[in-house]
Coordinates of C-alpha atoms in Angstrom, one line a residue:
Chain A
M16 CA 66.3 -37.4 25.6
K17 CA 66.9 -40.8 24.0
R18 CA 65.8 -43.9 25.7
I19 CA 67.8 -47.1 26.5
A20 CA 66.1 -50.3 27.5
I21 CA 68.3 -52.6 29.5
D22 CA 67.8 -56.4 29.9
M23 CA 68.6 -58.0 33.3
D24 CA 69.9 -61.6 33.2
E25 CA 73.4 -61.8 31.8
V26 CA 73.5 -58.1 31.2
V27 CA 73.2 -56.6 34.7
A28 CA 72.4 -59.7 36.9
D29 CA 74.7 -62.8 36.9
A30 CA 72.3 -65.7 36.5
I31 CA 75.0 -68.0 35.1
G32 CA 76.9 -67.4 38.4
R33 CA 73.9 -68.7 40.3
F34 CA 73.8 -71.8 38.1
A35 CA 77.5 -72.4 38.7
E36 CA 77.0 -71.8 42.5
W37 CA 74.1 -74.3 42.8
Y38 CA 75.8 -76.9 40.5
K39 CA 78.8 -76.9 42.7
R40 CA 76.6 -77.2 45.8
D41 CA 74.6 -80.1 44.3
Y42 CA 77.3 -82.0 42.4
G43 CA 80.6 -80.7 43.8
I44 CA 81.8 -79.7 40.3
E45 CA 83.2 -76.2 39.8
F46 CA 83.8 -74.4 36.5
T47 CA 86.4 -71.7 35.7
A48 CA 85.4 -68.2 34.8
K49 CA 86.7 -68.8 31.3
Q50 CA 84.5 -71.9 31.0
L51 CA 81.4 -70.0 32.2
N52 CA 82.1 -67.1 29.9
T53 CA 82.7 -69.0 26.7
T54 CA 80.6 -72.1 26.9
P55 CA 76.8 -72.2 27.3
F56 CA 76.1 -73.6 30.7
E57 CA 73.9 -76.5 29.4
N58 CA 77.0 -77.7 27.4
L59 CA 79.2 -77.6 30.5
I60 CA 77.2 -79.8 32.8
D61 CA 77.1 -83.6 32.8
P62 CA 74.3 -84.7 30.3
T63 CA 72.8 -86.9 33.0
H64 CA 72.1 -83.7 35.0
N65 CA 70.0 -82.2 32.2
G66 CA 67.1 -81.5 34.6
F67 CA 69.3 -79.3 36.7
I68 CA 68.8 -76.1 34.7
K69 CA 65.0 -76.2 34.6
A70 CA 64.7 -77.1 38.3
A71 CA 67.0 -74.3 39.2
V72 CA 65.4 -71.5 37.2
Y73 CA 61.9 -72.3 38.5
H74 CA 63.1 -72.5 42.1
D75 CA 61.8 -69.6 44.3
D76 CA 65.4 -68.6 45.3
F77 CA 67.0 -68.7 41.9
F78 CA 66.7 -64.9 41.2
K79 CA 67.4 -63.7 44.7
D80 CA 70.6 -61.8 45.4
L81 CA 72.2 -62.5 42.0
A82 CA 75.6 -61.0 41.7
V83 CA 75.9 -57.7 39.7
I84 CA 77.7 -57.9 36.3
P85 CA 81.0 -56.0 36.6
G86 CA 80.9 -52.4 35.6
C87 CA 77.2 -52.0 35.1
K88 CA 76.5 -50.0 38.2
E89 CA 79.0 -47.3 37.4
V90 CA 78.1 -47.1 33.7
I91 CA 74.3 -47.1 34.2
K92 CA 74.7 -44.3 36.8
D93 CA 76.5 -42.2 34.1
L94 CA 74.1 -43.2 31.3
Y95 CA 71.3 -42.0 33.6
Q96 CA 72.6 -38.4 33.3
H97 CA 72.1 -38.5 29.5
Y98 CA 69.4 -41.0 28.7
E99 CA 66.0 -42.1 29.9
L100 CA 66.6 -45.6 31.2
F101 CA 64.2 -48.6 31.5
F102 CA 64.9 -52.1 32.7
T103 CA 63.1 -54.5 30.4
T104 CA 63.2 -58.2 31.3
A105 CA 61.4 -61.1 29.9
A106 CA 60.4 -62.1 33.4
M107 CA 56.9 -63.4 32.5
E108 CA 58.4 -66.8 31.6
F109 CA 59.3 -67.3 35.2
P110 CA 56.6 -66.1 37.6
N111 CA 59.0 -66.9 40.5
S112 CA 61.3 -64.2 39.2
L113 CA 58.9 -61.3 39.4
L114 CA 59.3 -60.3 43.1
P115 CA 63.0 -61.1 43.4
K116 CA 63.8 -59.1 40.3
L117 CA 61.8 -56.1 41.5
A118 CA 63.6 -56.3 44.9
W119 CA 67.0 -56.7 43.2
L120 CA 66.5 -53.6 41.1
G121 CA 65.4 -51.7 44.1
E122 CA 68.5 -52.7 45.9
H123 CA 71.1 -52.0 43.2
F124 CA 69.4 -49.3 41.2
P125 CA 67.2 -47.4 43.6
Y126 CA 67.1 -44.3 41.4
I127 CA 65.4 -46.2 38.6
L128 CA 61.8 -45.8 39.7
W129 CA 59.0 -48.4 39.4
T130 CA 57.7 -46.4 36.5
N131 CA 60.8 -47.4 34.5
I132 CA 60.7 -51.2 35.2
V133 CA 59.1 -53.5 32.6
F134 CA 58.4 -57.2 33.0
C135 CA 57.5 -58.6 29.6
G136 CA 58.0 -61.4 27.2
D137 CA 58.2 -60.4 23.5
K138 CA 60.3 -57.3 23.6
S139 CA 59.0 -55.9 20.3
I140 CA 56.5 -54.3 22.7
I141 CA 59.3 -52.0 23.9
N142 CA 59.4 -48.4 22.6
A143 CA 63.0 -47.3 23.0
D144 CA 66.0 -46.1 20.9
Y145 CA 68.4 -48.8 22.1
L146 CA 67.9 -52.2 23.7
I147 CA 70.9 -53.8 25.4
D148 CA 70.2 -57.5 25.5
D149 CA 72.1 -60.8 25.4
N150 CA 69.4 -62.4 23.3
V151 CA 69.3 -61.5 19.6
K152 CA 65.7 -62.8 19.2
H153 CA 64.5 -59.6 20.9
F154 CA 66.0 -57.4 18.2
K155 CA 64.2 -58.9 15.2
R156 CA 61.0 -56.8 15.6
F157 CA 62.5 -54.2 18.0
I158 CA 61.7 -50.6 16.9
G159 CA 65.2 -49.3 17.8
Q160 CA 68.8 -50.4 17.7
G161 CA 69.6 -53.7 19.4
I162 CA 73.0 -53.8 21.1
L163 CA 74.0 -57.4 21.7
F164 CA 75.7 -58.0 25.1
T165 CA 78.2 -60.9 24.8
A166 CA 77.2 -63.9 26.9
S167 CA 78.3 -67.5 26.8
H168 CA 75.4 -68.6 24.6
N169 CA 75.8 -65.9 21.9
H170 CA 79.4 -66.0 20.8
D171 CA 78.4 -67.5 17.4
V172 CA 75.5 -65.2 16.8
Q173 CA 75.8 -62.6 14.1
W174 CA 74.7 -59.0 15.0
D175 CA 76.0 -55.7 13.8
V176 CA 76.3 -54.0 17.2
R177 CA 77.9 -56.1 19.9
V178 CA 79.6 -55.1 23.2
N179 CA 81.6 -57.4 25.4
N180 CA 81.3 -55.5 28.6
W181 CA 80.0 -52.4 30.2
Q182 CA 83.1 -50.4 29.4
Q183 CA 82.3 -50.9 25.8
I184 CA 78.7 -49.6 26.4
R185 CA 80.2 -46.5 27.9
E186 CA 82.4 -46.0 24.8
L187 CA 79.4 -46.6 22.5
L188 CA 76.8 -44.5 24.2
L189 CA 78.7 -41.8 26.2
Chain S
M4 CA 48.8 -57.0 11.8
K5 CA 48.2 -54.0 14.0
R6 CA 48.8 -54.2 17.7
I7 CA 46.5 -53.3 20.6
A8 CA 47.7 -52.8 24.2
I9 CA 45.0 -53.4 26.8
D10 CA 45.1 -52.1 30.3
M11 CA 43.7 -54.2 33.2
D12 CA 42.2 -52.4 36.1
E13 CA 38.9 -50.8 35.2
V14 CA 39.2 -52.0 31.6
V15 CA 39.1 -55.7 31.9
A16 CA 39.3 -56.3 35.7
D17 CA 36.8 -54.7 38.1
A18 CA 39.0 -53.2 40.9
I19 CA 36.3 -50.8 41.9
G20 CA 34.0 -53.7 42.5
R21 CA 36.6 -55.1 45.0
F22 CA 36.8 -51.7 46.8
A23 CA 33.0 -51.7 47.1
E24 CA 32.9 -55.3 48.3
W25 CA 35.5 -54.7 51.0
Y26 CA 34.0 -51.4 52.0
K27 CA 30.7 -53.1 52.6
R28 CA 32.4 -55.9 54.5
D29 CA 34.3 -53.4 56.7
Y30 CA 31.7 -50.6 57.2
G31 CA 28.4 -52.2 56.2
I32 CA 27.8 -49.5 53.6
E33 CA 26.8 -50.4 50.1
F34 CA 26.9 -48.3 47.0
T35 CA 24.7 -48.6 43.9
A36 CA 26.1 -49.5 40.5
K37 CA 25.2 -46.0 39.4
Q38 CA 27.2 -44.5 42.2
L39 CA 30.2 -46.7 41.5
N40 CA 30.1 -45.9 37.8
T41 CA 29.8 -42.2 38.0
T42 CA 31.6 -41.1 41.2
P43 CA 35.3 -41.7 42.0
F44 CA 35.4 -44.2 44.8
E45 CA 37.4 -41.9 47.0
N46 CA 34.6 -39.4 46.8
L47 CA 32.0 -42.0 47.8
I48 CA 33.5 -43.1 51.1
D49 CA 33.2 -41.4 54.4
P50 CA 36.2 -38.9 54.7
T51 CA 37.1 -40.5 58.1
H52 CA 37.8 -43.7 56.2
N53 CA 40.4 -42.2 54.0
G54 CA 43.0 -44.9 54.8
F55 CA 40.7 -47.6 53.4
I56 CA 41.7 -47.3 49.8
K57 CA 45.5 -47.4 50.4
A58 CA 45.2 -50.3 52.9
A59 CA 43.0 -52.2 50.4
V60 CA 45.1 -51.8 47.3
Y61 CA 48.3 -52.9 49.1
H62 CA 46.6 -56.0 50.6
D63 CA 47.8 -59.3 49.2
D64 CA 44.3 -60.4 48.3
F65 CA 43.1 -57.2 46.6
F66 CA 43.9 -58.2 43.0
K67 CA 42.8 -61.9 43.4
D68 CA 39.7 -63.1 41.6
L69 CA 38.6 -59.6 40.5
A70 CA 35.3 -59.7 38.5
V71 CA 35.6 -59.4 34.7
I72 CA 34.4 -56.1 33.1
P73 CA 31.3 -57.0 31.1
G74 CA 31.8 -57.7 27.4
C75 CA 35.5 -57.8 27.4
K76 CA 35.9 -61.5 27.1
E77 CA 33.8 -61.8 24.0
V78 CA 35.2 -58.7 22.3
I79 CA 38.9 -59.5 23.1
K80 CA 38.4 -63.0 21.6
D81 CA 37.2 -61.4 18.4
L82 CA 39.9 -58.8 18.4
Y83 CA 42.4 -61.6 18.7
Q84 CA 41.5 -62.8 15.2
H85 CA 42.5 -59.4 13.7
Y86 CA 45.1 -57.8 15.9
E87 CA 48.2 -58.7 17.9
L88 CA 47.1 -58.2 21.5
F89 CA 49.1 -57.4 24.6
F90 CA 47.9 -56.8 28.2
T91 CA 49.9 -53.8 29.6
T92 CA 49.3 -52.9 33.2
A93 CA 51.1 -50.4 35.4
A94 CA 51.5 -53.2 38.0
M95 CA 54.9 -52.1 39.3
E96 CA 53.3 -49.6 41.7
F97 CA 51.8 -52.6 43.5
P98 CA 54.2 -55.5 43.9
N99 CA 51.4 -57.4 45.6
S100 CA 49.5 -57.3 42.3
L101 CA 52.1 -59.0 40.1
L102 CA 51.4 -62.7 40.8
P103 CA 47.6 -62.3 41.2
K104 CA 47.4 -60.3 37.9
L105 CA 49.4 -63.0 36.1
A106 CA 47.1 -65.7 37.5
W107 CA 44.0 -63.7 36.6
L108 CA 45.1 -63.3 33.0
G109 CA 45.9 -67.0 32.7
E110 CA 42.5 -67.9 34.0
H111 CA 40.4 -65.5 31.9
F112 CA 42.6 -65.1 28.8
P113 CA 44.6 -68.4 28.5
Y114 CA 45.2 -67.8 24.8
I115 CA 47.1 -64.6 25.5
L116 CA 50.6 -66.1 26.2
W117 CA 53.1 -64.9 28.7
T118 CA 55.0 -63.3 25.8
N119 CA 52.2 -60.8 25.4
I120 CA 51.8 -59.7 29.0
V121 CA 53.6 -56.5 30.2
F122 CA 53.9 -55.2 33.8
C123 CA 55.2 -51.7 33.6
G124 CA 54.8 -48.2 35.0
D125 CA 55.2 -45.4 32.5
K126 CA 53.3 -46.7 29.4
S127 CA 55.2 -44.5 27.0
I128 CA 57.5 -47.6 26.9
I129 CA 54.7 -49.5 25.0
N130 CA 55.1 -49.9 21.3
A131 CA 51.6 -50.4 20.0
D132 CA 49.1 -48.9 17.5
Y133 CA 46.4 -48.6 20.1
L134 CA 46.3 -48.4 23.9
I135 CA 42.9 -49.0 25.6
D136 CA 43.3 -47.4 29.1
D137 CA 41.2 -45.6 31.7
N138 CA 44.0 -43.2 32.5
V139 CA 44.7 -40.4 30.1
K140 CA 48.2 -39.8 31.6
H141 CA 49.4 -42.9 29.7
F142 CA 48.5 -41.3 26.4
K143 CA 50.6 -38.2 26.6
R144 CA 53.8 -39.7 25.4
F145 CA 52.3 -42.9 23.9
I146 CA 53.5 -43.7 20.4
G147 CA 50.1 -44.8 19.1
Q148 CA 46.4 -43.8 19.5
G149 CA 45.1 -43.8 23.0
I150 CA 41.5 -45.0 23.5
L151 CA 40.1 -43.7 26.8
F152 CA 37.9 -46.3 28.5
T153 CA 35.3 -44.6 30.6
A154 CA 35.7 -45.1 34.3
S155 CA 34.2 -43.3 37.3
H156 CA 37.4 -41.1 37.7
N157 CA 37.6 -39.9 34.1
H158 CA 34.2 -38.6 33.2
D159 CA 35.5 -35.0 33.2
V160 CA 38.7 -35.8 31.3
Q161 CA 38.9 -34.5 27.7
W162 CA 40.2 -37.0 25.1
D163 CA 39.4 -37.3 21.5
V164 CA 38.8 -41.1 21.4
R165 CA 36.6 -42.4 24.2
V166 CA 34.6 -45.6 24.6
N167 CA 32.1 -46.3 27.3
N168 CA 32.1 -50.1 27.1
W169 CA 33.5 -53.1 25.2
Q170 CA 30.7 -53.0 22.6
Q171 CA 31.9 -49.6 21.6
I172 CA 35.5 -51.0 21.2
R173 CA 34.0 -53.6 18.9
E174 CA 32.4 -50.9 16.8
L175 CA 35.6 -48.9 16.8
L176 CA 38.1 -51.6 16.0
L177 CA 36.3 -54.4 14.2

């Protein structure tokens, strides 16, 4: 059985949605879905608010109850019948994310056991056939095939295997 | 540069020492180093105290400030000159261990960056040339060479590459 490693933020968990939600709360400014999907969040916000992103991402509540990226629940459930699945997230950069991420996975993917959850940093440590990730840097030394998941920050990145949504992952892998 | 994955509990961090410390605190019974090194802890304690181990390991303080296994600091520092090092621990079983383990590594091995720390479950997900671990189950599907680190619970386990202490790791890998 082949193995798929699946990233979390911007692949299954909507961290950009949390930035947008908190930015609106703090500054009263709202962005459209199109803006959020096509422009890196740091380029959307007022330059004088450049401390906002760092303050948000290190806040204890940032990773709690993030929205689920559309389609991932259905497709991952189907992938699970044909592949060995692991969630692999570079969580070590944000110690405040560890427990919320574990709780989030338990809530939304209870059939993926603790044995198949990986919190790491450099993903070249991951032994899998496929890695679905929004950050191409993790593919450089990855042992398998990287699948770039389109996110606002990677539209201009060149990579040979790219998907724009979970439906395209279904078409690619099932 | 070859890569070594290093387990934590019973390899670099003395979890058995914590069990012994708390058992003495709770029941006034002390074990010798020889007992702790040769007999699995669950076989040392009074059978009527069989809830002790589970209660201890899920306690928030269990993984805090564990003693360092003798020799590992010196040998790991030298290995670091010749290998790419990752700490890989099956921490997901114990969510209470995540933050204490990260803090412990930062204190004792500050030169091993967050990029090279992995909290996981099934270690077949680890892509490394060597895995130093006290639990042979992690070697079964491991892509590289497992190196069994002797612990009280694995004296009777058969494995082709075994080390009894960090000096023997130095001799094997340097």
